[in-house]
Amino acid sequence: MKLPVVHLPDIQANQPDIAITLTRVGVTDVKKLVEVARKDKRPIVLVSTFDIFVDLPSDRKGANLSRNFEAIDEVLEEMIASPVYEIEDLCSEVAKRLIDRHEYALIAEVRMKSEYILKRETPATKLNCQEVVNIFAEAKAIRGKTLTIRKLVGAEVLGITACPCAQEIMVDKARKELKKLGVESDVVKKFLNNVPMPTHNQRGRGIISIETHDSHFVSLEKIINIIENSMSSQMFELLKRADEAMIVERAHKNPKFVEDCVRTMAQKIVNQFPELPDDSVIVVKQINEESIHRHNAFAERKSTLGELRQEINNIG
């Protein structure tokens, strides 16, 4: 005997008691295993966390949240047959599926964050090591006459900064002490040029995000390299004595304020992403965890790439 089909009521479609629009409704901290393809290399496997949202109109009591899980699982399954090469493209595809499934929504948003393992080589002994950086991506699908997609990709990288202010104080002290000992001025100058003076250090966290249209490609590797090379020195998990000496010397020969790091990253973005359109949105942050203060130092620049290009090109 064929059982009758039972149609369950769609409670979410009811009129809410308080009829106001909600900006975001969805799920957060959804853990998924993501496999990102690479040309001529083994794929990268990421344990990723997703936040998935749609807006909710004032005439609906709730959103159909199971559709969020359906959209992301469907895209991850399809990646096996047709691989995705960029994490922001994965978010973009999920956002498109969300708009299709949530017919009442005008905006769908997907956020993703993961830890990414990099292969690095120590500076002096050339030992192979692994470093961890935090990567993230976002996508927003906006319903209109045509579907508009904006996507974002970024990274947070640890490094070292050395304080220029304290170092200058120590340079002045060394110069005076050497002169007291009768060392000639030209020798003092050569010594101070060759041997960097001590200063206090910070563990720096550089963060870059770039938001652009769905059709444009942004190299995550390039973003990571820009951050790594905008502080006083890179940081390594594995260091032998020769590496440690080189890192300390490198950092103290390249002292930087938190503001210097942000300005360096901004300039490198302009130089290394000439193909991106002017309406791309750039956010650059630096957080230095102070060693002699209880507080942290912070600097940020947010602008369109066009504004940043114009400002940097007008320097000098």
JSON list of C-alpha atoms in Angstrom, two decimals, residues 11-207:
[
{"chain": "A", "resi": 11, "resn": "ILE", "atom": "CA", "xyz": [6.76, 27.73, 9.45]},
{"chain": "A", "resi": 12, "resn": "GLN", "atom": "CA", "xyz": [9.61, 29.99, 8.25]},
{"chain": "A", "resi": 13, "resn": "ALA", "atom": "CA", "xyz": [7.32, 31.43, 5.55]},
{"chain": "A", "resi": 14, "resn": "ASN", "atom": "CA", "xyz": [4.81, 32.73, 8.11]},
{"chain": "A", "resi": 15, "resn": "GLN", "atom": "CA", "xyz": [4.40, 36.40, 8.88]},
{"chain": "A", "resi": 16, "resn": "PRO", "atom": "CA", "xyz": [6.61, 37.39, 11.85]},
{"chain": "A", "resi": 17, "resn": "ASP", "atom": "CA", "xyz": [5.15, 39.02, 14.95]},
{"chain": "A", "resi": 18, "resn": "ILE", "atom": "CA", "xyz": [7.51, 41.97, 14.48]},
{"chain": "A", "resi": 19, "resn": "ALA", "atom": "CA", "xyz": [7.72, 42.69, 10.76]},
{"chain": "A", "resi": 20, "resn": "ILE", "atom": "CA", "xyz": [11.20, 44.14, 10.23]},
{"chain": "A", "resi": 21, "resn": "THR", "atom": "CA", "xyz": [13.91, 43.21, 7.76]},
{"chain": "A", "resi": 22, "resn": "LEU", "atom": "CA", "xyz": [17.02, 41.41, 9.08]},
{"chain": "A", "resi": 23, "resn": "THR", "atom": "CA", "xyz": [20.41, 42.15, 7.54]},
{"chain": "A", "resi": 24, "resn": "ARG", "atom": "CA", "xyz": [21.93, 38.70, 8.10]},
{"chain": "A", "resi": 25, "resn": "VAL", "atom": "CA", "xyz": [20.43, 35.35, 8.99]},
{"chain": "A", "resi": 26, "resn": "GLY", "atom": "CA", "xyz": [22.40, 32.14, 8.66]},
{"chain": "A", "resi": 27, "resn": "VAL", "atom": "CA", "xyz": [24.89, 29.78, 10.23]},
{"chain": "A", "resi": 28, "resn": "THR", "atom": "CA", "xyz": [28.39, 30.32, 11.59]},
{"chain": "A", "resi": 29, "resn": "ASP", "atom": "CA", "xyz": [31.42, 28.15, 12.43]},
{"chain": "A", "resi": 30, "resn": "VAL", "atom": "CA", "xyz": [30.55, 25.44, 9.90]},
{"chain": "A", "resi": 31, "resn": "LYS", "atom": "CA", "xyz": [33.60, 23.15, 9.59]},
{"chain": "A", "resi": 32, "resn": "LYS", "atom": "CA", "xyz": [34.34, 21.65, 6.17]},
{"chain": "A", "resi": 33, "resn": "LEU", "atom": "CA", "xyz": [37.27, 19.91, 4.50]},
{"chain": "A", "resi": 34, "resn": "VAL", "atom": "CA", "xyz": [38.19, 21.84, 1.36]},
{"chain": "A", "resi": 35, "resn": "GLU", "atom": "CA", "xyz": [40.50, 20.60, -1.40]},
{"chain": "A", "resi": 36, "resn": "VAL", "atom": "CA", "xyz": [41.94, 23.43, -3.51]},
{"chain": "A", "resi": 37, "resn": "ALA", "atom": "CA", "xyz": [43.50, 22.37, -6.81]},
{"chain": "A", "resi": 38, "resn": "ARG", "atom": "CA", "xyz": [46.91, 23.58, -8.04]},
{"chain": "A", "resi": 39, "resn": "LYS", "atom": "CA", "xyz": [48.21, 23.28, -11.58]},
{"chain": "A", "resi": 40, "resn": "ASP", "atom": "CA", "xyz": [50.95, 20.66, -11.88]},
{"chain": "A", "resi": 41, "resn": "LYS", "atom": "CA", "xyz": [51.03, 20.19, -8.09]},
{"chain": "A", "resi": 42, "resn": "ARG", "atom": "CA", "xyz": [49.22, 18.18, -5.48]},
{"chain": "A", "resi": 43, "resn": "PRO", "atom": "CA", "xyz": [46.01, 19.83, -4.21]},
{"chain": "A", "resi": 44, "resn": "ILE", "atom": "CA", "xyz": [45.99, 21.73, -0.95]},
{"chain": "A", "resi": 45, "resn": "VAL", "atom": "CA", "xyz": [43.68, 20.31, 1.71]},
{"chain": "A", "resi": 46, "resn": "LEU", "atom": "CA", "xyz": [42.30, 22.88, 4.15]},
{"chain": "A", "resi": 47, "resn": "VAL", "atom": "CA", "xyz": [40.25, 22.45, 7.30]},
{"chain": "A", "resi": 48, "resn": "SER", "atom": "CA", "xyz": [38.01, 25.48, 6.85]},
{"chain": "A", "resi": 49, "resn": "THR", "atom": "CA", "xyz": [35.38, 27.34, 8.84]},
{"chain": "A", "resi": 50, "resn": "PHE", "atom": "CA", "xyz": [32.46, 28.97, 7.03]},
{"chain": "A", "resi": 51, "resn": "ASP", "atom": "CA", "xyz": [29.92, 31.64, 7.96]},
{"chain": "A", "resi": 52, "resn": "ILE", "atom": "CA", "xyz": [26.95, 31.70, 5.58]},
{"chain": "A", "resi": 53, "resn": "PHE", "atom": "CA", "xyz": [24.22, 34.38, 5.53]},
{"chain": "A", "resi": 54, "resn": "VAL", "atom": "CA", "xyz": [21.28, 35.76, 3.58]},
{"chain": "A", "resi": 55, "resn": "ASP", "atom": "CA", "xyz": [19.16, 38.81, 4.31]},
{"chain": "A", "resi": 56, "resn": "LEU", "atom": "CA", "xyz": [15.58, 38.22, 5.43]},
{"chain": "A", "resi": 57, "resn": "PRO", "atom": "CA", "xyz": [12.60, 40.33, 4.32]},
{"chain": "A", "resi": 58, "resn": "SER", "atom": "CA", "xyz": [10.11, 41.67, 6.83]},
{"chain": "A", "resi": 59, "resn": "ASP", "atom": "CA", "xyz": [7.31, 39.32, 5.71]},
{"chain": "A", "resi": 60, "resn": "ARG", "atom": "CA", "xyz": [9.18, 36.08, 6.56]},
{"chain": "A", "resi": 61, "resn": "LYS", "atom": "CA", "xyz": [9.47, 34.62, 10.05]},
{"chain": "A", "resi": 62, "resn": "GLY", "atom": "CA", "xyz": [12.69, 32.73, 9.31]},
{"chain": "A", "resi": 63, "resn": "ALA", "atom": "CA", "xyz": [15.21, 31.60, 6.70]},
{"chain": "A", "resi": 64, "resn": "ASN", "atom": "CA", "xyz": [15.48, 28.04, 5.40]},
{"chain": "A", "resi": 65, "resn": "LEU", "atom": "CA", "xyz": [18.90, 27.37, 6.95]},
{"chain": "A", "resi": 66, "resn": "SER", "atom": "CA", "xyz": [19.20, 23.81, 5.62]},
{"chain": "A", "resi": 67, "resn": "ARG", "atom": "CA", "xyz": [19.59, 25.35, 2.17]},
{"chain": "A", "resi": 68, "resn": "ASN", "atom": "CA", "xyz": [22.90, 26.87, 3.32]},
{"chain": "A", "resi": 69, "resn": "PHE", "atom": "CA", "xyz": [24.31, 23.43, 4.07]},
{"chain": "A", "resi": 70, "resn": "GLU", "atom": "CA", "xyz": [22.94, 22.06, 0.79]},
{"chain": "A", "resi": 71, "resn": "ALA", "atom": "CA", "xyz": [24.65, 24.83, -1.19]},
{"chain": "A", "resi": 72, "resn": "ILE", "atom": "CA", "xyz": [28.08, 24.41, 0.35]},
{"chain": "A", "resi": 73, "resn": "ASP", "atom": "CA", "xyz": [28.02, 20.59, 0.26]},
{"chain": "A", "resi": 74, "resn": "GLU", "atom": "CA", "xyz": [26.93, 20.65, -3.37]},
{"chain": "A", "resi": 75, "resn": "VAL", "atom": "CA", "xyz": [29.82, 22.92, -4.36]},
{"chain": "A", "resi": 76, "resn": "LEU", "atom": "CA", "xyz": [32.37, 20.87, -2.41]},
{"chain": "A", "resi": 77, "resn": "GLU", "atom": "CA", "xyz": [31.18, 17.68, -4.13]},
{"chain": "A", "resi": 78, "resn": "GLU", "atom": "CA", "xyz": [31.39, 19.32, -7.55]},
{"chain": "A", "resi": 79, "resn": "MET", "atom": "CA", "xyz": [34.98, 20.39, -6.82]},
{"chain": "A", "resi": 80, "resn": "ILE", "atom": "CA", "xyz": [35.98, 16.75, -7.04]},
{"chain": "A", "resi": 81, "resn": "ALA", "atom": "CA", "xyz": [34.96, 16.63, -10.71]},
{"chain": "A", "resi": 82, "resn": "SER", "atom": "CA", "xyz": [35.68, 20.26, -11.64]},
{"chain": "A", "resi": 83, "resn": "PRO", "atom": "CA", "xyz": [38.36, 21.54, -9.26]},
{"chain": "A", "resi": 84, "resn": "VAL", "atom": "CA", "xyz": [38.41, 25.06, -7.84]},
{"chain": "A", "resi": 85, "resn": "TYR", "atom": "CA", "xyz": [41.79, 26.81, -7.81]},
{"chain": "A", "resi": 86, "resn": "GLU", "atom": "CA", "xyz": [41.01, 29.82, -5.58]},
{"chain": "A", "resi": 87, "resn": "ILE", "atom": "CA", "xyz": [39.22, 29.91, -2.22]},
{"chain": "A", "resi": 88, "resn": "GLU", "atom": "CA", "xyz": [37.39, 33.12, -3.09]},
{"chain": "A", "resi": 89, "resn": "ASP", "atom": "CA", "xyz": [35.96, 31.41, -6.19]},
{"chain": "A", "resi": 90, "resn": "LEU", "atom": "CA", "xyz": [34.61, 28.65, -3.95]},
{"chain": "A", "resi": 91, "resn": "CYS", "atom": "CA", "xyz": [32.89, 31.28, -1.77]},
{"chain": "A", "resi": 92, "resn": "SER", "atom": "CA", "xyz": [31.58, 33.01, -4.88]},
{"chain": "A", "resi": 93, "resn": "GLU", "atom": "CA", "xyz": [30.02, 29.80, -6.20]},
{"chain": "A", "resi": 94, "resn": "VAL", "atom": "CA", "xyz": [28.38, 29.06, -2.84]},
{"chain": "A", "resi": 95, "resn": "ALA", "atom": "CA", "xyz": [26.96, 32.60, -2.72]},
{"chain": "A", "resi": 96, "resn": "LYS", "atom": "CA", "xyz": [25.41, 32.12, -6.17]},
{"chain": "A", "resi": 97, "resn": "ARG", "atom": "CA", "xyz": [23.77, 28.86, -5.06]},
{"chain": "A", "resi": 98, "resn": "LEU", "atom": "CA", "xyz": [22.41, 30.59, -1.93]},
{"chain": "A", "resi": 99, "resn": "ILE", "atom": "CA", "xyz": [20.70, 33.29, -3.99]},
{"chain": "A", "resi": 100, "resn": "ASP", "atom": "CA", "xyz": [19.16, 30.59, -6.19]},
{"chain": "A", "resi": 101, "resn": "ARG", "atom": "CA", "xyz": [17.86, 28.63, -3.20]},
{"chain": "A", "resi": 102, "resn": "HIS", "atom": "CA", "xyz": [16.68, 31.57, -1.07]},
{"chain": "A", "resi": 103, "resn": "GLU", "atom": "CA", "xyz": [14.26, 33.12, -3.58]},
{"chain": "A", "resi": 104, "resn": "TYR", "atom": "CA", "xyz": [13.24, 35.80, -1.03]},
{"chain": "A", "resi": 105, "resn": "ALA", "atom": "CA", "xyz": [16.83, 37.01, -0.40]},
{"chain": "A", "resi": 106, "resn": "LEU", "atom": "CA", "xyz": [18.47, 40.01, -2.07]},
{"chain": "A", "resi": 107, "resn": "ILE", "atom": "CA", "xyz": [21.96, 39.38, -0.67]},
{"chain": "A", "resi": 108, "resn": "ALA", "atom": "CA", "xyz": [23.91, 36.21, 0.10]},
{"chain": "A", "resi": 109, "resn": "GLU", "atom": "CA", "xyz": [27.27, 36.25, 1.90]},
{"chain": "A", "resi": 110, "resn": "VAL", "atom": "CA", "xyz": [29.87, 33.55, 2.44]},
{"chain": "A", "resi": 111, "resn": "ARG", "atom": "CA", "xyz": [32.96, 33.85, 4.62]},
{"chain": "A", "resi": 112, "resn": "MET", "atom": "CA", "xyz": [35.74, 31.30, 4.90]},
{"chain": "A", "resi": 113, "resn": "LYS", "atom": "CA", "xyz": [38.89, 31.08, 7.00]},
{"chain": "A", "resi": 114, "resn": "SER", "atom": "CA", "xyz": [41.64, 28.46, 7.15]},
{"chain": "A", "resi": 115, "resn": "GLU", "atom": "CA", "xyz": [45.21, 27.83, 8.23]},
{"chain": "A", "resi": 116, "resn": "TYR", "atom": "CA", "xyz": [47.57, 27.48, 5.28]},
{"chain": "A", "resi": 117, "resn": "ILE", "atom": "CA", "xyz": [50.95, 25.71, 5.51]},
{"chain": "A", "resi": 118, "resn": "LEU", "atom": "CA", "xyz": [53.84, 27.25, 3.59]},
{"chain": "A", "resi": 119, "resn": "LYS", "atom": "CA", "xyz": [57.17, 25.65, 2.76]},
{"chain": "A", "resi": 120, "resn": "ARG", "atom": "CA", "xyz": [60.05, 27.92, 3.66]},
{"chain": "A", "resi": 121, "resn": "GLU", "atom": "CA", "xyz": [63.86, 27.77, 3.90]},
{"chain": "A", "resi": 122, "resn": "THR", "atom": "CA", "xyz": [65.80, 29.13, 6.87]},
{"chain": "A", "resi": 123, "resn": "PRO", "atom": "CA", "xyz": [68.00, 32.10, 5.89]},
{"chain": "A", "resi": 124, "resn": "ALA", "atom": "CA", "xyz": [71.48, 30.87, 6.87]},
{"chain": "A", "resi": 125, "resn": "THR", "atom": "CA", "xyz": [71.48, 27.07, 7.16]},
{"chain": "A", "resi": 126, "resn": "LYS", "atom": "CA", "xyz": [68.91, 26.59, 4.33]},
{"chain": "A", "resi": 127, "resn": "LEU", "atom": "CA", "xyz": [66.90, 24.02, 6.27]},
{"chain": "A", "resi": 128, "resn": "ASN", "atom": "CA", "xyz": [63.43, 23.20, 4.99]},
{"chain": "A", "resi": 129, "resn": "CYS", "atom": "CA", "xyz": [60.66, 24.19, 7.38]},
{"chain": "A", "resi": 130, "resn": "GLN", "atom": "CA", "xyz": [56.94, 24.85, 7.45]},
{"chain": "A", "resi": 131, "resn": "GLU", "atom": "CA", "xyz": [55.22, 28.08, 8.41]},
{"chain": "A", "resi": 132, "resn": "VAL", "atom": "CA", "xyz": [51.52, 28.65, 9.15]},
{"chain": "A", "resi": 133, "resn": "VAL", "atom": "CA", "xyz": [49.56, 31.66, 7.92]},
{"chain": "A", "resi": 134, "resn": "ASN", "atom": "CA", "xyz": [45.88, 32.46, 8.30]},
{"chain": "A", "resi": 135, "resn": "ILE", "atom": "CA", "xyz": [43.99, 32.89, 5.04]},
{"chain": "A", "resi": 136, "resn": "PHE", "atom": "CA", "xyz": [40.43, 34.04, 4.47]},
{"chain": "A", "resi": 137, "resn": "ALA", "atom": "CA", "xyz": [37.98, 34.69, 1.68]},
{"chain": "A", "resi": 138, "resn": "GLU", "atom": "CA", "xyz": [34.55, 36.19, 1.28]},
{"chain": "A", "resi": 139, "resn": "ALA", "atom": "CA", "xyz": [31.95, 36.53, -1.46]},
{"chain": "A", "resi": 140, "resn": "LYS", "atom": "CA", "xyz": [28.74, 38.51, -1.72]},
{"chain": "A", "resi": 141, "resn": "ALA", "atom": "CA", "xyz": [26.01, 37.86, -4.29]},
{"chain": "A", "resi": 142, "resn": "ILE", "atom": "CA", "xyz": [23.59, 40.77, -4.82]},
{"chain": "A", "resi": 143, "resn": "ARG", "atom": "CA", "xyz": [20.31, 40.23, -6.65]},
{"chain": "A", "resi": 144, "resn": "GLY", "atom": "CA", "xyz": [19.29, 42.92, -9.14]},
{"chain": "A", "resi": 145, "resn": "LYS", "atom": "CA", "xyz": [18.58, 43.23, -12.85]},
{"chain": "A", "resi": 146, "resn": "THR", "atom": "CA", "xyz": [21.70, 41.10, -13.14]},
{"chain": "A", "resi": 147, "resn": "LEU", "atom": "CA", "xyz": [23.44, 39.15, -10.40]},
{"chain": "A", "resi": 148, "resn": "THR", "atom": "CA", "xyz": [26.42, 41.08, -9.00]},
{"chain": "A", "resi": 149, "resn": "ILE", "atom": "CA", "xyz": [29.25, 39.19, -7.32]},
{"chain": "A", "resi": 150, "resn": "ARG", "atom": "CA", "xyz": [31.98, 40.79, -5.21]},
{"chain": "A", "resi": 151, "resn": "LYS", "atom": "CA", "xyz": [34.72, 38.58, -3.80]},
{"chain": "A", "resi": 152, "resn": "LEU", "atom": "CA", "xyz": [37.52, 39.13, -1.30]},
{"chain": "A", "resi": 153, "resn": "VAL", "atom": "CA", "xyz": [40.69, 37.26, -0.44]},
{"chain": "A", "resi": 154, "resn": "GLY", "atom": "CA", "xyz": [43.31, 37.96, 2.20]},
{"chain": "A", "resi": 155, "resn": "ALA", "atom": "CA", "xyz": [45.89, 36.71, 4.65]},
{"chain": "A", "resi": 156, "resn": "GLU", "atom": "CA", "xyz": [47.31, 37.37, 8.10]},
{"chain": "A", "resi": 157, "resn": "VAL", "atom": "CA", "xyz": [51.04, 36.71, 8.50]},
{"chain": "A", "resi": 158, "resn": "LEU", "atom": "CA", "xyz": [53.32, 36.92, 11.54]},
{"chain": "A", "resi": 159, "resn": "GLY", "atom": "CA", "xyz": [56.68, 38.67, 11.41]},
{"chain": "A", "resi": 160, "resn": "ILE", "atom": "CA", "xyz": [59.13, 40.73, 13.46]},
{"chain": "A", "resi": 161, "resn": "THR", "atom": "CA", "xyz": [59.42, 44.49, 13.82]},
{"chain": "A", "resi": 162, "resn": "ALA", "atom": "CA", "xyz": [62.20, 46.46, 15.51]},
{"chain": "A", "resi": 163, "resn": "CYS", "atom": "CA", "xyz": [61.46, 49.89, 16.99]},
{"chain": "A", "resi": 164, "resn": "PRO", "atom": "CA", "xyz": [63.37, 52.76, 15.24]},
{"chain": "A", "resi": 165, "resn": "CYS", "atom": "CA", "xyz": [62.85, 55.21, 18.12]},
{"chain": "A", "resi": 166, "resn": "ALA", "atom": "CA", "xyz": [64.53, 53.16, 20.86]},
{"chain": "A", "resi": 167, "resn": "GLN", "atom": "CA", "xyz": [67.27, 52.16, 18.43]},
{"chain": "A", "resi": 168, "resn": "GLU", "atom": "CA", "xyz": [68.13, 55.80, 17.69]},
{"chain": "A", "resi": 169, "resn": "ILE", "atom": "CA", "xyz": [68.50, 56.42, 21.42]},
{"chain": "A", "resi": 170, "resn": "MET", "atom": "CA", "xyz": [70.93, 53.50, 21.66]},
{"chain": "A", "resi": 171, "resn": "VAL", "atom": "CA", "xyz": [72.85, 54.72, 18.59]},
{"chain": "A", "resi": 172, "resn": "ASP", "atom": "CA", "xyz": [73.33, 58.10, 20.24]},
{"chain": "A", "resi": 173, "resn": "LYS", "atom": "CA", "xyz": [74.49, 56.43, 23.48]},
{"chain": "A", "resi": 174, "resn": "ALA", "atom": "CA", "xyz": [76.97, 54.18, 21.61]},
{"chain": "A", "resi": 175, "resn": "ARG", "atom": "CA", "xyz": [78.35, 57.14, 19.66]},
{"chain": "A", "resi": 176, "resn": "LYS", "atom": "CA", "xyz": [79.03, 59.10, 22.87]},
{"chain": "A", "resi": 177, "resn": "GLU", "atom": "CA", "xyz": [80.60, 56.11, 24.65]},
{"chain": "A", "resi": 178, "resn": "LEU", "atom": "CA", "xyz": [82.90, 55.32, 21.71]},
{"chain": "A", "resi": 179, "resn": "LYS", "atom": "CA", "xyz": [84.06, 58.94, 21.53]},
{"chain": "A", "resi": 180, "resn": "LYS", "atom": "CA", "xyz": [84.81, 58.85, 25.28]},
{"chain": "A", "resi": 181, "resn": "LEU", "atom": "CA", "xyz": [87.04, 55.84, 24.59]},
{"chain": "A", "resi": 182, "resn": "GLY", "atom": "CA", "xyz": [88.95, 57.89, 22.02]},
{"chain": "A", "resi": 183, "resn": "VAL", "atom": "CA", "xyz": [87.65, 56.13, 18.91]},
{"chain": "A", "resi": 184, "resn": "GLU", "atom": "CA", "xyz": [87.98, 58.32, 15.81]},
{"chain": "A", "resi": 185, "resn": "SER", "atom": "CA", "xyz": [84.78, 59.73, 14.31]},
{"chain": "A", "resi": 186, "resn": "ASP", "atom": "CA", "xyz": [85.08, 57.93, 10.95]},
{"chain": "A", "resi": 187, "resn": "VAL", "atom": "CA", "xyz": [85.62, 54.60, 12.76]},
{"chain": "A", "resi": 188, "resn": "VAL", "atom": "CA", "xyz": [82.58, 55.28, 14.95]},
{"chain": "A", "resi": 189, "resn": "LYS", "atom": "CA", "xyz": [80.52, 55.97, 11.84]},
{"chain": "A", "resi": 190, "resn": "LYS", "atom": "CA", "xyz": [81.68, 52.77, 10.13]},
{"chain": "A", "resi": 191, "resn": "PHE", "atom": "CA", "xyz": [81.02, 50.71, 13.25]},
{"chain": "A", "resi": 192, "resn": "LEU", "atom": "CA", "xyz": [77.48, 52.05, 13.68]},
{"chain": "A", "resi": 193, "resn": "ASN", "atom": "CA", "xyz": [76.77, 51.44, 9.99]},
{"chain": "A", "resi": 194, "resn": "ASN", "atom": "CA", "xyz": [77.93, 47.82, 10.19]},
{"chain": "A", "resi": 195, "resn": "VAL", "atom": "CA", "xyz": [76.65, 46.78, 13.63]},
{"chain": "A", "resi": 196, "resn": "PRO", "atom": "CA", "xyz": [72.98, 47.63, 14.32]},
{"chain": "A", "resi": 197, "resn": "MET", "atom": "CA", "xyz": [72.25, 48.86, 17.83]},
{"chain": "A", "resi": 198, "resn": "PRO", "atom": "CA", "xyz": [69.76, 47.08, 20.13]},
{"chain": "A", "resi": 199, "resn": "THR", "atom": "CA", "xyz": [66.12, 48.05, 20.36]},
{"chain": "A", "resi": 200, "resn": "HIS", "atom": "CA", "xyz": [62.92, 46.45, 21.56]},
{"chain": "A", "resi": 201, "resn": "ASN", "atom": "CA", "xyz": [61.10, 44.10, 19.20]},
{"chain": "A", "resi": 202, "resn": "GLN", "atom": "CA", "xyz": [57.50, 43.24, 18.50]},
{"chain": "A", "resi": 203, "resn": "ARG", "atom": "CA", "xyz": [55.74, 40.26, 17.05]},
{"chain": "A", "resi": 204, "resn": "GLY", "atom": "CA", "xyz": [53.95, 41.87, 14.14]},
{"chain": "A", "resi": 205, "resn": "ARG", "atom": "CA", "xyz": [50.74, 40.71, 12.47]},
{"chain": "A", "resi": 206, "resn": "GLY", "atom": "CA", "xyz": [50.29, 42.02, 8.96]},
{"chain": "A", "resi": 207, "resn": "ILE", "atom": "CA", "xyz": [46.87, 41.70, 7.33]}
]
